[in-house]
Short mmCIF file of C-alpha atoms in Angstrom, two decimals:
data_model
loop_
_atom_site.label_atom_id
_atom_site.label_comp_id
_atom_site.label_asym_id
_atom_site.label_seq_id
_atom_site.Cartn_x
_atom_site.Cartn_y
_atom_site.Cartn_z
CA VAL A 672 8.74 -63.39 -26.77
CA LEU A 673 9.53 -66.74 -28.38
CA ASN A 674 13.18 -66.23 -29.09
CA ARG A 675 15.97 -63.82 -28.30
CA ARG A 676 19.32 -63.27 -29.93
CA ASP A 677 22.03 -60.75 -29.10
CA PHE A 678 24.33 -59.16 -31.64
CA PRO A 679 27.06 -57.62 -29.50
CA PHE A 680 28.16 -54.87 -31.92
CA GLY A 681 28.66 -51.95 -29.50
CA VAL A 682 28.27 -48.53 -31.11
CA GLY A 683 31.54 -47.28 -29.61
CA ALA A 684 33.55 -50.12 -31.18
CA LEU A 685 32.26 -49.88 -34.77
CA THR A 686 34.31 -48.22 -37.49
CA GLU A 687 32.68 -45.92 -40.04
CA GLY A 688 30.30 -47.82 -42.30
CA GLU A 689 30.75 -51.04 -40.35
CA ALA A 690 27.29 -50.90 -38.73
CA GLU A 691 25.50 -50.94 -42.09
CA ALA A 692 27.58 -53.89 -43.32
CA ARG A 693 27.04 -55.89 -40.15
CA PHE A 694 23.29 -55.24 -39.98
CA HIS A 695 22.97 -56.23 -43.64
CA GLY A 696 25.20 -59.25 -43.16
CA GLU A 697 23.96 -60.58 -39.83
CA VAL A 698 20.76 -59.05 -38.47
CA VAL A 699 18.61 -58.70 -41.60
CA PRO A 700 19.24 -62.26 -42.86
CA ALA A 701 18.40 -63.64 -39.40
CA MET A 702 15.08 -61.73 -39.38
CA GLN A 703 14.26 -62.76 -42.96
CA ALA A 704 15.09 -66.41 -42.27
CA ALA A 705 12.56 -66.26 -39.44
CA GLY A 706 9.99 -64.59 -41.75
CA LEU A 707 9.80 -61.54 -39.48
CA PRO A 708 9.89 -57.78 -40.06
CA ALA A 709 12.41 -55.79 -38.00
CA ILE A 710 11.94 -52.55 -36.11
CA LEU A 711 15.24 -51.13 -34.86
CA CYS A 712 15.77 -48.40 -32.28
CA GLY A 713 18.66 -46.70 -30.51
CA MET A 714 22.08 -45.75 -31.81
CA VAL A 715 21.50 -47.81 -34.97
CA GLY A 716 19.77 -44.60 -36.18
CA SER A 717 22.71 -42.30 -35.36
CA ASN A 718 25.63 -41.19 -37.51
CA LEU A 719 27.60 -43.98 -35.81
CA GLY A 720 24.96 -46.58 -36.69
CA TRP A 721 23.43 -48.02 -39.84
CA ARG A 722 21.75 -44.84 -41.04
CA ALA A 723 21.51 -41.30 -39.58
CA VAL A 724 17.74 -40.90 -39.14
CA PRO A 725 16.66 -37.29 -38.40
CA TYR A 726 15.35 -36.55 -34.91
CA LEU A 727 11.65 -36.04 -34.33
CA ASP A 728 11.00 -32.83 -32.36
CA CYS A 729 9.19 -32.84 -29.01
CA PRO A 730 6.43 -32.70 -27.98
CA ALA A 731 6.03 -36.05 -29.74
CA GLY A 732 3.56 -38.88 -29.26
CA PHE A 733 3.47 -42.54 -30.18
CA ALA A 734 1.53 -42.00 -33.41
CA ALA A 735 4.02 -39.40 -34.69
CA MET A 736 6.91 -41.73 -33.88
CA GLY A 737 5.21 -44.62 -35.66
CA ALA A 738 4.48 -42.46 -38.71
CA ALA A 739 8.17 -41.46 -38.89
CA LEU A 740 9.57 -44.99 -38.93
CA HIS A 741 12.41 -44.87 -41.45
CA PRO A 742 12.65 -47.79 -43.95
CA VAL A 743 16.20 -49.08 -44.51
CA ALA A 744 15.56 -52.46 -46.16
CA GLU A 745 12.58 -54.62 -47.08
CA ASN A 746 10.45 -55.01 -43.93
CA VAL A 747 13.11 -53.23 -41.84
CA TRP A 748 12.58 -49.82 -40.18
CA ILE A 749 14.55 -47.61 -37.84
CA VAL A 750 12.70 -45.64 -35.13
CA PRO A 751 13.67 -41.93 -35.17
CA GLY A 752 15.26 -40.48 -32.03
CA LEU A 753 13.78 -37.44 -30.29
CA ARG A 754 15.05 -33.89 -29.89
CA ALA A 755 13.71 -31.48 -27.25
CA GLN A 756 14.42 -27.93 -26.17
CA ARG A 757 15.73 -28.15 -22.61
CA PRO A 758 13.97 -25.91 -20.11
CA ASP A 759 17.46 -24.63 -19.12
CA GLY A 760 18.42 -23.86 -22.74
CA GLY A 761 19.72 -25.63 -25.84
CA PRO A 762 18.65 -28.92 -27.35
CA ASP A 763 18.71 -32.40 -25.84
CA VAL A 764 18.53 -35.70 -27.70
CA MET A 765 17.69 -39.37 -27.14
CA ARG A 766 17.74 -42.52 -29.23
CA GLY A 767 16.09 -45.67 -27.93
CA GLU A 768 14.64 -44.60 -24.58
CA GLU A 769 11.56 -43.16 -26.35
CA VAL A 770 10.50 -46.71 -27.31
CA GLN A 771 10.72 -47.75 -23.66
CA VAL A 772 8.65 -44.74 -22.61
CA PHE A 773 5.87 -45.51 -25.10
CA GLY A 774 6.16 -49.18 -24.16
CA TRP A 775 5.61 -48.21 -20.52
CA VAL A 776 2.54 -46.21 -21.61
CA ALA A 777 1.21 -49.23 -23.52
CA MET A 778 1.61 -51.51 -20.48
CA ALA A 779 -1.38 -50.04 -18.55
CA GLU A 780 -4.55 -48.26 -19.57
CA ASP A 781 -4.31 -45.25 -17.24
CA ARG A 782 -0.95 -43.97 -18.52
CA GLN A 783 -2.24 -42.17 -21.61
CA ALA A 784 -3.63 -39.27 -19.59
CA GLY A 785 -2.05 -36.79 -17.19
CA GLU A 786 1.53 -35.87 -16.44
CA HIS A 787 4.22 -38.41 -15.54
CA LEU A 788 7.88 -37.98 -14.60
CA ILE A 789 10.03 -40.83 -15.92
CA CYS A 790 13.63 -41.55 -15.03
CA HIS A 791 15.65 -43.89 -17.24
CA PRO A 792 19.05 -44.44 -15.56
CA GLY A 793 22.06 -45.54 -17.60
CA THR A 794 25.25 -44.26 -19.23
CA HIS A 795 23.23 -41.23 -20.29
CA ALA A 796 20.27 -41.12 -17.91
CA LYS A 797 17.10 -39.53 -19.26
CA TRP A 798 14.54 -37.59 -17.22
CA ILE A 799 11.36 -37.33 -19.23
CA ARG A 800 8.16 -35.33 -18.77
CA LEU A 801 5.23 -37.17 -20.33
CA LYS A 802 2.02 -35.18 -20.80
CA ASP A 803 -1.20 -36.79 -22.05
CA GLY A 804 0.70 -39.54 -23.84
CA ARG A 805 3.26 -37.29 -25.49
CA ILE A 806 6.91 -36.74 -24.53
CA ASP A 807 6.79 -33.05 -23.68
CA THR A 808 10.48 -32.49 -22.98
CA PHE A 809 13.44 -34.24 -21.34
CA VAL A 810 16.98 -33.74 -20.06
CA THR A 811 19.96 -36.08 -20.07
CA ALA A 812 22.42 -36.58 -17.20
CA MET A 813 25.67 -38.32 -18.10
CA THR A 814 26.01 -39.78 -14.61
CA GLY A 815 26.74 -43.34 -15.74
CA GLU A 816 29.46 -42.15 -18.08
CA LEU A 817 31.03 -39.92 -15.39
CA PHE A 818 31.09 -42.93 -13.05
CA ALA A 819 32.75 -45.10 -15.71
CA LEU A 820 35.31 -42.39 -16.55
CA ALA A 821 36.12 -41.88 -12.88
CA ARG A 822 36.59 -45.56 -12.06
CA GLN A 823 38.54 -46.39 -15.21
CA HIS A 824 40.64 -43.34 -16.02
CA SER A 825 40.74 -40.87 -13.12
CA SER A 826 42.71 -40.22 -9.95
CA LEU A 827 39.66 -41.63 -8.11
CA ARG A 828 40.17 -45.13 -9.46
CA ALA A 829 40.85 -47.64 -6.71
CA PRO A 830 41.60 -51.30 -7.39
CA GLY A 831 39.87 -54.05 -5.43
CA ALA A 832 36.50 -52.29 -5.13
CA VAL A 833 33.82 -54.05 -3.09
CA GLU A 834 30.10 -53.26 -2.96
CA ASP A 835 29.55 -51.30 0.23
CA GLU A 836 25.97 -50.20 1.02
CA ALA A 837 27.04 -47.95 3.89
CA ALA A 838 29.53 -46.14 1.64
CA PHE A 839 26.82 -45.75 -1.04
CA ALA A 840 24.55 -44.17 1.60
CA LEU A 841 27.40 -41.90 2.75
CA GLY A 842 27.81 -40.79 -0.86
CA LEU A 843 24.08 -40.06 -1.17
CA ALA A 844 24.32 -37.86 1.94
CA ALA A 845 27.48 -36.12 0.71
CA ALA A 846 25.73 -35.18 -2.56
CA ALA A 847 23.60 -32.70 -0.57
CA ASP A 848 21.74 -30.44 -3.03
CA GLY A 849 23.71 -31.81 -6.00
CA GLY A 850 25.76 -28.61 -6.40
CA ALA A 851 29.55 -28.21 -6.51
CA LEU A 852 29.85 -31.68 -8.06
CA ALA A 853 33.46 -31.29 -9.27
CA SER A 854 34.37 -30.48 -5.69
CA ARG A 855 32.28 -33.15 -4.02
CA MET A 856 33.60 -35.83 -6.41
CA PHE A 857 37.09 -35.15 -5.09
CA THR A 858 35.97 -36.19 -1.61
CA ALA A 859 36.01 -39.79 -2.91
CA ARG A 860 39.79 -39.46 -2.99
CA ALA A 861 40.26 -37.06 -0.08
CA ARG A 862 38.34 -39.36 2.27
CA VAL A 863 40.66 -42.24 1.34
CA VAL A 864 44.00 -40.41 1.59
CA GLY A 865 42.69 -38.39 4.55
CA GLY A 866 41.94 -41.62 6.40
CA ASP A 867 38.11 -41.51 6.46
CA LEU A 868 37.18 -44.29 3.99
CA PRO A 869 38.72 -47.64 2.96
CA ALA A 870 40.02 -47.48 -0.63
CA ALA A 871 37.90 -50.52 -1.56
CA SER A 872 34.71 -48.60 -0.61
CA ALA A 873 35.50 -45.46 -2.61
CA GLU A 874 33.67 -46.73 -5.71
CA SER A 875 30.41 -47.35 -3.84
CA TYR A 876 30.76 -43.92 -2.22
CA LEU A 877 31.28 -42.31 -5.63
CA SER A 878 28.28 -44.18 -7.05
CA GLY A 879 26.11 -42.82 -4.22
CA LEU A 880 27.53 -39.34 -4.65
CA LEU A 881 26.89 -39.20 -8.41
CA ILE A 882 23.41 -40.74 -8.32
CA GLY A 883 22.54 -38.61 -5.29
CA ALA A 884 23.67 -35.45 -7.09
CA GLU A 885 21.64 -36.35 -10.17
CA VAL A 886 18.50 -37.06 -8.17
CA ALA A 887 18.96 -33.89 -6.09
CA ALA A 888 19.40 -31.51 -9.01
CA THR A 889 17.95 -32.86 -12.27
CA PRO A 890 14.17 -33.06 -11.60
CA ALA A 891 14.17 -29.30 -10.84
CA LEU A 892 15.21 -28.67 -14.46
CA LEU A 893 11.81 -30.15 -15.41
CA GLY A 894 9.95 -28.27 -12.68
CA ALA A 895 9.61 -31.37 -10.46
CA GLY A 896 10.64 -31.80 -6.85
CA PRO A 897 10.44 -33.94 -3.70
CA GLY A 898 7.02 -35.50 -3.13
CA ALA A 899 6.51 -36.21 -6.82
CA ARG A 900 6.16 -39.71 -8.17
CA VAL A 901 8.96 -40.99 -10.43
CA GLU A 902 8.52 -43.91 -12.79
CA VAL A 903 11.93 -45.56 -12.98
CA ILE A 904 12.50 -47.65 -16.13
CA GLY A 905 15.70 -49.54 -16.91
CA ASP A 906 18.15 -52.15 -15.69
CA PRO A 907 16.66 -53.56 -12.45
CA ALA A 908 19.88 -53.37 -10.39
CA LEU A 909 20.49 -49.77 -11.43
CA CYS A 910 16.83 -48.90 -10.83
CA ARG A 911 17.20 -50.14 -7.25
CA LEU A 912 20.08 -47.71 -6.62
CA TYR A 913 18.08 -44.82 -8.10
CA CYS A 914 15.04 -45.74 -6.00
CA LYS A 915 17.17 -45.57 -2.85
CA ALA A 916 18.36 -42.11 -3.84
CA LEU A 917 14.85 -40.96 -4.81
CA GLU A 918 13.17 -42.29 -1.68
CA ARG A 919 15.78 -40.56 0.48
CA LYS A 920 14.60 -37.30 -1.16
CA GLU A 921 10.94 -38.20 -0.51
CA TYR A 922 9.95 -39.09 -4.04
CA SER A 923 7.63 -42.04 -4.45
CA THR A 924 8.78 -44.55 -7.04
CA THR A 925 7.64 -47.39 -9.28
CA THR A 926 10.05 -49.58 -11.22
CA THR A 927 9.70 -51.16 -14.67
CA ASP A 928 12.23 -53.50 -16.26
CA GLY A 929 13.67 -51.73 -19.32
CA ASP A 930 13.72 -54.96 -21.34
CA ALA A 931 9.96 -55.45 -20.80
CA ALA A 932 9.34 -51.79 -21.69
CA VAL A 933 11.28 -51.91 -24.96
CA ILE A 934 9.49 -55.08 -26.04
CA ALA A 935 6.12 -53.51 -25.23
CA GLY A 936 7.10 -50.44 -27.28
CA LEU A 937 8.37 -52.41 -30.27
CA THR A 938 5.29 -54.65 -30.17
CA ALA A 939 3.02 -51.59 -30.23
CA LEU A 940 4.97 -50.22 -33.21
CA PHE A 941 4.76 -53.57 -35.00
CA ARG A 942 0.99 -53.68 -34.48
CA MET A 943 0.62 -50.14 -35.76
CA LYS A 944 2.75 -50.97 -38.81
CA THR A 945 0.98 -54.20 -39.70
CA GLN A 946 -2.51 -52.79 -39.08
CA SER A 947 -1.94 -49.68 -41.22
CA VAL B 112 66.58 -17.17 -9.56
CA LEU B 113 69.97 -17.85 -11.15
CA ASN B 114 69.24 -21.19 -12.75
CA ARG B 115 66.33 -23.46 -13.46
CA ARG B 116 66.21 -27.12 -14.36
CA ASP B 117 63.22 -29.37 -14.98
CA PHE B 118 63.08 -33.06 -14.13
CA PRO B 119 60.00 -34.28 -16.01
CA PHE B 120 59.15 -37.29 -13.82
CA GLY B 121 55.35 -37.03 -13.70
CA VAL B 122 53.81 -38.61 -10.60
CA GLY B 123 51.25 -40.55 -12.65
CA ALA B 124 53.96 -42.25 -14.74
CA LEU B 125 56.24 -43.45 -11.92
CA THR B 126 56.20 -47.07 -10.78
CA GLU B 127 56.36 -47.93 -7.06
CA GLY B 128 59.69 -46.97 -5.55
CA GLU B 129 60.87 -45.29 -8.75
CA ALA B 130 60.49 -41.74 -7.40
CA GLU B 131 62.94 -42.36 -4.55
CA ALA B 132 65.51 -43.87 -6.90
CA ARG B 133 65.22 -41.06 -9.42
CA PHE B 134 65.39 -38.27 -6.82
CA HIS B 135 68.47 -39.94 -5.28
CA GLY B 136 70.00 -40.56 -8.67
CA GLU B 137 69.24 -37.27 -10.45
CA VAL B 138 67.91 -34.43 -8.29
CA VAL B 139 70.00 -34.74 -5.11
CA PRO B 140 73.37 -35.04 -6.92
CA ALA B 141 72.49 -31.97 -9.04
CA MET B 142 71.72 -29.93 -5.88
CA GLN B 143 74.84 -31.17 -4.09
CA ALA B 144 77.06 -30.43 -7.10
CA ALA B 145 75.75 -26.87 -6.96
CA GLY B 146 76.39 -26.72 -3.19
CA LEU B 147 72.72 -26.04 -2.48
CA PRO B 148 70.18 -27.43 -0.03
CA ALA B 149 66.88 -28.67 -1.49
CA ILE B 150 63.34 -28.04 -0.30
CA LEU B 151 60.82 -30.20 -2.15
CA CYS B 152 57.05 -29.80 -2.22
CA GLY B 153 54.06 -31.41 -3.92
CA MET B 154 53.40 -35.03 -4.78
CA VAL B 155 57.03 -35.92 -3.98
CA GLY B 156 55.70 -36.18 -0.40
CA SER B 157 52.82 -38.54 -1.28
CA ASN B 158 52.69 -42.33 -1.28
CA LEU B 159 53.35 -42.09 -5.03
CA GLY B 160 56.44 -39.90 -4.47
CA TRP B 161 59.78 -40.21 -2.73
CA ARG B 162 58.44 -40.48 0.80
CA ALA B 163 54.90 -40.38 2.28
CA VAL B 164 55.11 -37.37 4.59
CA PRO B 165 52.14 -37.06 7.00
CA TYR B 166 49.71 -34.19 6.41
CA LEU B 167 49.73 -31.17 8.68
CA ASP B 168 46.22 -30.38 9.93
CA CYS B 169 44.56 -27.01 9.28
CA PRO B 170 44.40 -24.35 10.52
CA ALA B 171 48.13 -24.19 9.73
CA GLY B 172 50.50 -21.26 9.30
CA PHE B 173 53.87 -20.77 7.68
CA ALA B 174 55.85 -21.35 10.90
CA ALA B 175 54.13 -24.69 11.56
CA MET B 176 54.80 -25.78 7.99
CA GLY B 177 58.45 -24.78 8.26
CA ALA B 178 58.80 -26.61 11.58
CA ALA B 179 57.40 -29.78 10.01
CA LEU B 180 59.83 -29.94 7.08
CA HIS B 181 60.66 -33.61 6.74
CA PRO B 182 64.37 -34.51 6.20
CA VAL B 183 64.94 -37.19 3.54
CA ALA B 184 68.67 -36.76 2.82
CA GLU B 185 71.51 -34.46 3.86
CA ASN B 186 70.32 -30.90 3.29
CA VAL B 187 67.12 -32.17 1.60
CA TRP B 188 63.63 -31.68 3.06
CA ILE B 189 60.08 -32.37 1.92
CA VAL B 190 57.32 -29.89 2.79
CA PRO B 191 54.32 -31.64 4.40
CA GLY B 192 50.97 -31.37 2.63
CA LEU B 193 47.89 -30.03 4.42
CA ARG B 194 44.68 -31.70 5.53
CA ALA B 195 41.51 -29.77 6.38
CA GLN B 196 37.99 -30.62 7.48
CA ARG B 197 35.70 -29.45 4.68
CA PRO B 198 32.83 -27.23 5.77
CA ASP B 199 30.53 -29.64 3.87
CA GLY B 200 31.96 -32.70 5.64
CA GLY B 201 34.90 -35.05 5.43
CA PRO B 202 38.58 -34.27 4.92
CA ASP B 203 40.29 -32.49 2.03
CA VAL B 204 43.98 -32.58 1.18
CA MET B 205 46.61 -30.63 -0.77
CA ARG B 206 50.28 -31.06 -1.56
CA GLY B 207 52.24 -28.20 -3.10
CA GLU B 208 49.68 -25.40 -3.33
CA GLU B 209 50.30 -24.48 0.34
CA VAL B 210 53.81 -23.31 -0.59
CA GLN B 211 52.32 -21.03 -3.26
CA VAL B 212 49.81 -19.64 -0.76
CA PHE B 213 52.51 -18.79 1.79
CA GLY B 214 54.68 -17.48 -1.04
CA TRP B 215 51.82 -15.17 -2.03
CA VAL B 216 51.61 -13.99 1.59
CA ALA B 217 55.36 -13.32 1.64
CA MET B 218 55.16 -11.21 -1.54
CA ALA B 219 53.47 -8.21 0.13
CA GLU B 220 53.41 -6.85 3.68
CA ASP B 221 49.65 -6.47 4.09
CA ARG B 222 48.73 -10.11 3.43
CA GLN B 223 49.53 -11.44 6.92
CA ALA B 224 46.37 -9.95 8.41
CA GLY B 225 42.67 -10.39 7.66
CA GLU B 226 40.77 -12.93 5.60
CA HIS B 227 41.58 -13.77 1.98
CA LEU B 228 39.92 -16.12 -0.50
CA ILE B 229 42.44 -17.76 -2.80
CA CYS B 230 41.68 -19.82 -5.92
CA HIS B 231 44.38 -22.02 -7.37
CA PRO B 232 43.06 -23.46 -10.67
CA GLY B 233 44.53 -26.67 -12.09
CA THR B 234 43.87 -30.39 -12.44
CA HIS B 235 42.63 -30.29 -8.86
CA ALA B 236 41.70 -26.67 -8.23
CA LYS B 237 42.00 -25.48 -4.63
CA TRP B 238 39.80 -22.85 -2.97
CA ILE B 239 41.53 -21.68 0.18
CA ARG B 240 40.40 -19.52 3.08
CA LEU B 241 43.38 -17.70 4.60
CA LYS B 242 42.82 -16.07 8.00
CA ASP B 243 45.48 -13.93 9.67
CA GLY B 244 48.30 -15.69 7.84
CA ARG B 245 47.03 -19.23 8.45
CA ILE B 246 45.26 -21.58 6.04
CA ASP B 247 41.96 -21.97 7.83
CA THR B 248 40.33 -24.52 5.53
CA PHE B 249 40.02 -25.33 1.83
CA VAL B 250 38.12 -27.41 -0.72
CA THR B 251 39.27 -29.05 -3.93
CA ALA B 252 37.36 -29.09 -7.24
CA MET B 253 38.55 -31.64 -9.79
CA THR B 254 37.46 -29.44 -12.69
CA GLY B 255 40.70 -29.72 -14.66
CA GLU B 256 40.66 -33.49 -14.38
CA LEU B 257 36.99 -33.69 -15.45
CA PHE B 258 37.82 -31.56 -18.48
CA ALA B 259 40.76 -33.81 -19.39
CA LEU B 260 38.67 -36.98 -18.92
CA ALA B 261 35.86 -35.56 -21.05
CA ARG B 262 38.07 -34.45 -23.93
CA GLN B 263 40.21 -37.58 -23.97
CA HIS B 264 37.95 -40.47 -23.03
CA SER B 265 34.27 -39.49 -23.15
CA SER B 266 31.43 -39.29 -25.63
CA LEU B 267 32.01 -35.50 -25.57
CA ARG B 268 35.39 -35.75 -27.25
CA ALA B 269 35.45 -33.98 -30.59
CA PRO B 270 38.49 -33.98 -32.86
CA GLY B 271 39.77 -30.77 -34.46
CA ALA B 272 38.95 -28.51 -31.50
CA VAL B 273 39.60 -24.79 -31.95
CA GLU B 274 39.71 -22.08 -29.27
CA ASP B 275 36.37 -20.29 -29.43
CA GLU B 276 35.81 -17.39 -27.02
CA ALA B 277 32.11 -17.12 -27.83
CA ALA B 278 31.59 -20.83 -27.11
CA PHE B 279 33.51 -20.44 -23.82
CA ALA B 280 31.16 -17.57 -22.87
CA LEU B 281 28.13 -19.67 -23.89
CA GLY B 282 29.43 -22.43 -21.58
CA LEU B 283 29.83 -19.95 -18.70
CA ALA B 284 26.21 -18.88 -19.18
CA ALA B 285 24.97 -22.49 -19.44
CA ALA B 286 26.63 -23.34 -16.11
CA ALA B 287 23.97 -21.20 -14.39
CA ASP B 288 24.16 -21.84 -10.62
CA GLY B 289 26.60 -24.73 -11.07
CA GLY B 290 23.98 -27.36 -10.23
CA ALA B 291 22.95 -30.42 -12.26
CA LEU B 292 26.48 -30.66 -13.68
CA ALA B 293 26.17 -34.23 -15.04
CA SER B 294 23.15 -33.01 -16.99
CA ARG B 295 24.61 -29.71 -18.15
CA MET B 296 27.83 -31.42 -19.31
CA PHE B 297 25.77 -33.49 -21.74
CA THR B 298 24.65 -30.30 -23.49
CA ALA B 299 28.19 -30.13 -24.96
CA ARG B 300 27.19 -33.15 -27.05
CA ALA B 301 23.47 -32.41 -27.43
CA ARG B 302 24.19 -28.94 -28.85
CA VAL B 303 26.46 -30.50 -31.49
CA VAL B 304 24.22 -33.38 -32.58
CA GLY B 305 21.14 -31.17 -32.12
CA GLY B 306 22.63 -28.65 -34.56
CA ASP B 307 23.31 -25.73 -32.17
CA LEU B 308 27.12 -25.75 -31.95
CA PRO B 309 29.98 -26.63 -34.35
CA ALA B 310 31.79 -29.79 -33.17
CA ALA B 311 35.12 -27.92 -33.18
CA SER B 312 33.76 -25.45 -30.59
CA ALA B 313 32.43 -28.06 -28.15
CA GLU B 314 35.68 -28.17 -26.17
CA SER B 315 35.69 -24.41 -25.50
CA TYR B 316 32.02 -24.64 -24.55
CA LEU B 317 32.77 -27.47 -22.12
CA SER B 318 35.69 -25.53 -20.64
CA GLY B 319 33.38 -22.57 -19.99
CA LEU B 320 30.70 -24.83 -18.58
CA LEU B 321 33.04 -26.61 -16.13
CA ILE B 322 34.89 -23.49 -14.96
CA GLY B 323 31.59 -21.60 -14.74
CA ALA B 324 30.05 -24.37 -12.63
CA GLU B 325 33.06 -24.41 -10.30
CA VAL B 326 33.02 -20.64 -9.84
CA ALA B 327 29.25 -20.60 -9.34
CA ALA B 328 29.13 -23.30 -6.67
CA THR B 329 32.47 -23.76 -4.87
CA PRO B 330 33.00 -20.43 -3.03
CA ALA B 331 29.69 -20.96 -1.21
CA LEU B 332 31.21 -24.08 0.43
CA LEU B 333 33.63 -21.66 2.14
CA GLY B 334 30.92 -19.14 2.96
CA ALA B 335 31.98 -16.72 0.20
CA GLY B 336 29.88 -15.27 -2.60
CA PRO B 337 29.63 -12.67 -5.38
CA GLY B 338 31.18 -9.31 -4.52
CA ALA B 339 34.08 -10.93 -2.68
CA ARG B 340 37.65 -10.54 -3.83
CA VAL B 341 39.41 -13.66 -5.11
CA GLU B 342 43.20 -13.95 -5.33
CA VAL B 343 43.84 -16.23 -8.31
CA ILE B 344 47.23 -17.97 -8.24
CA GLY B 345 48.49 -20.35 -10.91
CA ASP B 346 49.21 -20.81 -14.59
CA PRO B 347 48.61 -17.37 -16.21
CA ALA B 348 46.52 -18.67 -19.16
CA LEU B 349 44.28 -20.70 -16.86
CA CYS B 350 44.02 -17.79 -14.40
CA ARG B 351 42.70 -15.62 -17.24
CA LEU B 352 39.86 -18.10 -17.91
CA TYR B 353 38.98 -18.21 -14.20
CA CYS B 354 39.05 -14.40 -13.97
CA LYS B 355 36.53 -14.22 -16.84
CA ALA B 356 34.25 -16.63 -14.99
CA LEU B 357 34.70 -14.83 -11.66
CA GLU B 358 34.16 -11.33 -13.06
CA ARG B 359 30.98 -12.53 -14.76
CA LYS B 360 29.73 -13.46 -11.27
CA GLU B 361 30.80 -10.05 -9.90
CA TYR B 362 33.84 -11.15 -7.97
CA SER B 363 36.86 -8.83 -8.06
CA THR B 364 40.10 -10.59 -8.89
CA THR B 365 43.87 -10.29 -8.69
CA THR B 366 46.23 -12.68 -10.45
CA THR B 367 49.61 -14.03 -9.37
CA ASP B 368 51.85 -16.29 -11.46
CA GLY B 369 52.06 -19.66 -9.69
CA ASP B 370 55.76 -20.02 -10.58
CA ALA B 371 56.59 -16.72 -8.84
CA ALA B 372 54.48 -17.74 -5.83
CA VAL B 373 56.16 -21.12 -5.37
CA ILE B 374 59.61 -19.56 -5.59
CA ALA B 375 58.64 -16.93 -3.01
CA GLY B 376 57.34 -19.70 -0.73
CA LEU B 377 60.41 -21.92 -1.11
CA THR B 378 62.70 -18.91 -0.58
CA ALA B 379 60.88 -18.04 2.64
CA LEU B 380 61.25 -21.65 3.83
CA PHE B 381 64.96 -21.66 2.92
CA ARG B 382 65.51 -18.43 4.91
CA MET B 383 63.65 -19.87 7.90
CA LYS B 384 65.71 -23.07 7.70
CA THR B 385 69.11 -21.36 7.34
CA GLN B 386 68.37 -18.71 9.97
CA SER B 387 67.20 -21.21 12.59
#
């Protein structure tokens, strides 16, 4: 990577049609001025982004994703998102994480073969089953969004939050098997008004409770359980919290920086595009 | 009941100290003008209300609650809330529902004895174990609040919602054992963008999913399960939704209007107070 530039659009803040105008006005000229093609992934391909690009159905591999790159301007493509049938019923969808997954695969030679369980924490965390280089299926957990809703808008919000590792660990323990979440979430308030927990520690407790519940209950939806190895890809600080929760449940973990993974994925797509 | 008057204060909308001023300025004069004593219950006794009245610890019966009425003005008392140790750890708290529970007990002669499982749906639903006329323990599920957060502030919000019974039933089924809630909640969005569910039906689906998850997982925290009888007390429309979820899981149900229950409870407290 020789250069990096952020365009802080934010898919939630864009009005209808604004994404297309801003990409045309700001991103494309910047790429063209640098003499570079552009490969775009994530919500830019949603109905809230530049263009609604149809999902590619799972199982899906890197070659299929590369073949479905969607041209939107000269030397500019959008990567299609993925759709899977959830093992517990109904569809699930992702946009952007698939590039990180294939980037992770491209980062080492032995990742093409066999089965891997990948966890990508975030606003909408993705749990992905990779089989012989293809994304077999996946499920989303909206843990990050629940945490944000709770701390910003709910009766659990508590001003003056401090990071409290012991409270995070208490939350992990209180998550138990991950069931009865709507009830266990309330303990973040009940412990404060009931005199068990300082108000400033309630946010760390809630973070532990929500991540603990996700880690306790979500892998089972993909047929995985304690003892398995989980490849955690994403924001390093968030990955550390997930690793704590996973290791407590006797998973083994590896961690990959999400930024490095997305660049590896985009680079592999660029090579495929320019060599074809 | 000869008369009824609402004072729409709303505990979430009051600034610090405002509750006391408004009760003194509006409620107390209205009671005194009518020559009546006042017994107040609910969040009026919290640190956001008129006066922070200490919790009474469970197990607690009607007589103990009546003996702990907290005087705040001439002929005006606040009912203390209850605190319990949750079977799954930590404290839980309620303010107001206890009066409905004891009102329900007072409404029929055979409710003093034996064990009863009571469900009080709402913003913070309460599941209560009543044993020989005393509230033994209880747990809260913040299902109603999660639903409100999701429909108002989350990526699941969908304008133009319509009531859709089939989508509600689909949500009940998707709740399964109540586990992996943060993941199952996301299906309300994935089914819409994945093409499985009309956007206008997503809210009914989410309602079924959240109530179904609560009913599937919360009774077990109190050692209860399918086949048991659940006394549902609260808003009649909400009780109907809970009864659907409970009957699907093979619970038997009875329903009591929460308004009738609170009046029965306050009347019993008034009689105890004026006869002592």
